[in-house]
Structures are given as C-alpha cells and as structure tokens.
Short mmCIF file of the C-alpha atoms (twelve columns), coordinates in Angstrom:
data_MODEL
# 
_entry.id   MODEL 
# 
loop_
_atom_site.group_PDB 
_atom_site.id 
_atom_site.type_symbol 
_atom_site.label_atom_id 
_atom_site.label_alt_id 
_atom_site.label_comp_id 
_atom_site.label_asym_id 
_atom_site.label_seq_id 
_atom_site.Cartn_x 
_atom_site.Cartn_y 
_atom_site.Cartn_z 
_atom_site.pdbx_PDB_model_num 
ATOM 1  C CA . PRO A 1  254.155 100.098 98.553  1 
ATOM 2  C CA . ILE A 2  254.985 96.361  98.684  1 
ATOM 3  C CA . SER A 3  258.244 95.545  100.359 1 
ATOM 4  C CA . ALA A 4  258.505 91.786  100.313 1 
ATOM 5  C CA . ALA A 5  256.805 88.618  99.175  1 
ATOM 6  C CA . GLU A 6  257.149 84.955  100.215 1 
ATOM 7  C CA . TYR A 7  255.707 81.584  99.459  1 
ATOM 8  C CA . TYR A 8  255.226 78.449  101.664 1 
ATOM 9  C CA . LEU A 9  255.093 74.981  100.255 1 
ATOM 10 C CA . ASP A 10 252.400 72.578  101.517 1 
ATOM 11 C CA . ASP A 11 252.327 74.064  105.052 1 
ATOM 12 C CA . PRO A 12 250.544 77.367  105.498 1 
ATOM 13 C CA . PRO A 13 252.159 80.104  107.664 1 
ATOM 14 C CA . TRP A 14 249.452 79.847  110.246 1 
ATOM 15 C CA . ASP A 15 249.941 76.150  111.028 1 
ATOM 16 C CA . THR A 16 251.832 76.116  114.298 1 
ATOM 17 C CA . THR A 17 251.988 72.305  114.449 1 
ATOM 18 C CA . VAL A 18 254.732 72.197  111.774 1 
ATOM 19 C CA . ALA A 19 257.842 74.284  111.168 1 
ATOM 20 C CA . SER A 20 256.769 76.129  108.109 1 
ATOM 21 C CA . SER A 21 259.566 77.822  106.266 1 
ATOM 22 C CA . PRO A 22 259.038 80.801  104.022 1 
ATOM 23 C CA . PHE A 23 260.805 81.079  100.669 1 
ATOM 24 C CA . PRO A 24 261.428 84.617  99.416  1 
ATOM 25 C CA . MET A 25 260.068 85.892  96.159  1 
ATOM 26 C CA . GLY A 26 261.408 88.617  93.845  1 
ATOM 27 C CA . ALA A 27 259.712 91.529  92.143  1 
ATOM 28 C CA . VAL A 28 259.482 90.886  88.394  1 
ATOM 29 C CA . ASP A 29 260.566 94.400  87.614  1 
ATOM 30 C CA . GLY A 30 263.588 94.119  89.939  1 
ATOM 31 C CA . GLY A 31 262.473 95.968  92.958  1 
ATOM 32 C CA . PHE A 32 259.692 96.219  95.497  1 
ATOM 33 C CA . ASP A 33 258.502 99.878  95.309  1 
ATOM 34 C CA . GLU A 34 254.968 99.890  94.003  1 
ATOM 35 C CA . PRO A 35 251.506 99.478  95.662  1 
ATOM 36 C CA . VAL A 36 251.005 96.503  93.317  1 
ATOM 37 C CA . GLU A 37 253.828 94.107  92.310  1 
ATOM 38 C CA . ALA A 38 254.097 91.108  90.112  1 
ATOM 39 C CA . VAL A 39 256.347 88.543  91.930  1 
ATOM 40 C CA . GLU A 40 258.213 85.383  90.872  1 
ATOM 41 C CA . ALA A 41 260.037 82.503  92.394  1 
ATOM 42 C CA . ALA A 42 261.722 79.337  91.192  1 
ATOM 43 C CA . ILE A 43 260.516 76.323  93.114  1 
ATOM 44 C CA . ASP A 44 262.980 73.456  93.349  1 
ATOM 45 C CA . ALA A 45 261.004 70.318  92.795  1 
ATOM 46 C CA . VAL A 46 263.949 67.973  93.570  1 
ATOM 47 C CA . GLY A 47 262.903 65.819  96.523  1 
ATOM 48 C CA . LEU A 48 259.131 66.644  96.230  1 
ATOM 49 C CA . ALA A 49 256.785 63.763  96.136  1 
ATOM 50 C CA . THR A 50 255.012 63.150  92.896  1 
ATOM 51 C CA . GLY A 51 251.496 64.570  92.981  1 
ATOM 52 C CA . ARG A 52 249.751 67.767  93.929  1 
ATOM 53 C CA . HIS A 53 251.382 70.313  96.388  1 
ATOM 54 C CA . LEU A 54 249.818 73.533  97.685  1 
ATOM 55 C CA . VAL A 55 251.723 76.836  97.296  1 
ATOM 56 C CA . PHE A 56 250.712 79.640  99.675  1 
ATOM 57 C CA . VAL A 57 251.763 83.270  98.684  1 
ATOM 58 C CA . ARG A 58 251.658 86.526  100.662 1 
ATOM 59 C CA . GLY A 59 253.016 90.108  100.387 1 
ATOM 60 C CA . GLN A 60 254.233 92.552  102.938 1 
ATOM 61 C CA . ASP A 61 253.809 96.304  102.766 1 
ATOM 62 C CA . SER A 62 256.482 98.971  103.710 1 
ATOM 63 C CA . GLU A 63 254.899 99.168  107.248 1 
ATOM 64 C CA . GLY A 64 255.483 95.480  107.961 1 
ATOM 65 C CA . ASN A 65 251.860 94.298  107.475 1 
ATOM 66 C CA . TRP A 66 251.320 90.965  105.744 1 
ATOM 67 C CA . GLY A 67 248.531 90.902  103.257 1 
ATOM 68 C CA . PRO A 68 245.986 88.152  102.566 1 
ATOM 69 C CA . ILE A 69 247.245 84.739  101.490 1 
ATOM 70 C CA . SER A 70 246.558 83.360  98.032  1 
ATOM 71 C CA . ALA A 71 247.083 79.699  97.190  1 
ATOM 72 C CA . GLY A 72 247.508 77.566  94.077  1 
ATOM 73 C CA . PHE A 73 248.380 73.982  93.205  1 
ATOM 74 C CA . LEU A 74 251.732 72.736  91.972  1 
ATOM 75 C CA . TYR A 75 251.730 69.337  90.250  1 
ATOM 76 C CA . VAL A 76 254.893 67.287  90.299  1 
ATOM 77 C CA . LEU A 77 254.875 64.749  87.542  1 
ATOM 78 C CA . PRO A 78 256.624 61.413  87.491  1 
ATOM 79 C CA . VAL A 79 259.842 61.252  85.736  1 
ATOM 80 C CA . SER A 80 259.355 59.406  82.508  1 
ATOM 81 C CA . THR A 81 261.945 57.206  80.978  1 
ATOM 82 C CA . TYR A 82 262.647 57.886  77.283  1 
ATOM 83 C CA . LEU A 83 264.803 55.449  75.336  1 
ATOM 84 C CA . PRO A 84 266.849 56.890  72.453  1 
ATOM 85 C CA . VAL A 85 265.856 55.923  68.993  1 
ATOM 86 C CA . CYS A 86 268.702 54.625  66.900  1 
ATOM 87 C CA . GLN A 87 268.555 54.610  63.062  1 
ATOM 88 C CA . THR A 88 270.842 52.666  60.948  1 
ATOM 89 C CA . GLY A 89 271.217 52.957  57.298  1 
ATOM 90 C CA . PRO A 90 269.841 55.750  54.993  1 
# 
C-alpha cells in the first residue's frame, strides 16, 4: 500500500545543484492504506512568479520505496485590477 506522497515545485528531487524541498500531500480519502491512492495538496502561489511552473509528484510505498515521478504545469496568472462599478439613480 501507499504510505506517503509529496510534490516538488520547479526543482525535481533528483537535481542536486539546488536545495529541493518536498511538500507533503494528503490522501483524498483521509488515509494512506491502499495500493492506489488519490492525493491532493494546496499549493500556496503567494510569492511565485507569474507564468509557468513545473510540479513534480511522487508516492512512497509501505516499504519506503519511492515510485516514478509524474509532472504537470501550474500557471500563475497576473493579478488583474478590477475597478468597482458605481451606479447612481434608479
């Protein structure tokens, strides 16, 4: 069974030239106890540069073995400025 999952943001875990930090992920059903698990995590985009970022995800089994890495893109959009619309009269 799966016992853990983690993600890395922009820097893959195998890159030894940077200090990659893993972020823990949780099992959607509340616990790691199955051979296949759906996982989730909230990624804090505060401080991330606008544009495309790469998210690397991997899982670990109950014997401590890490599985293959999957990756996907996260797009941080620029903050738009919206002005309030004021109406006067009926």
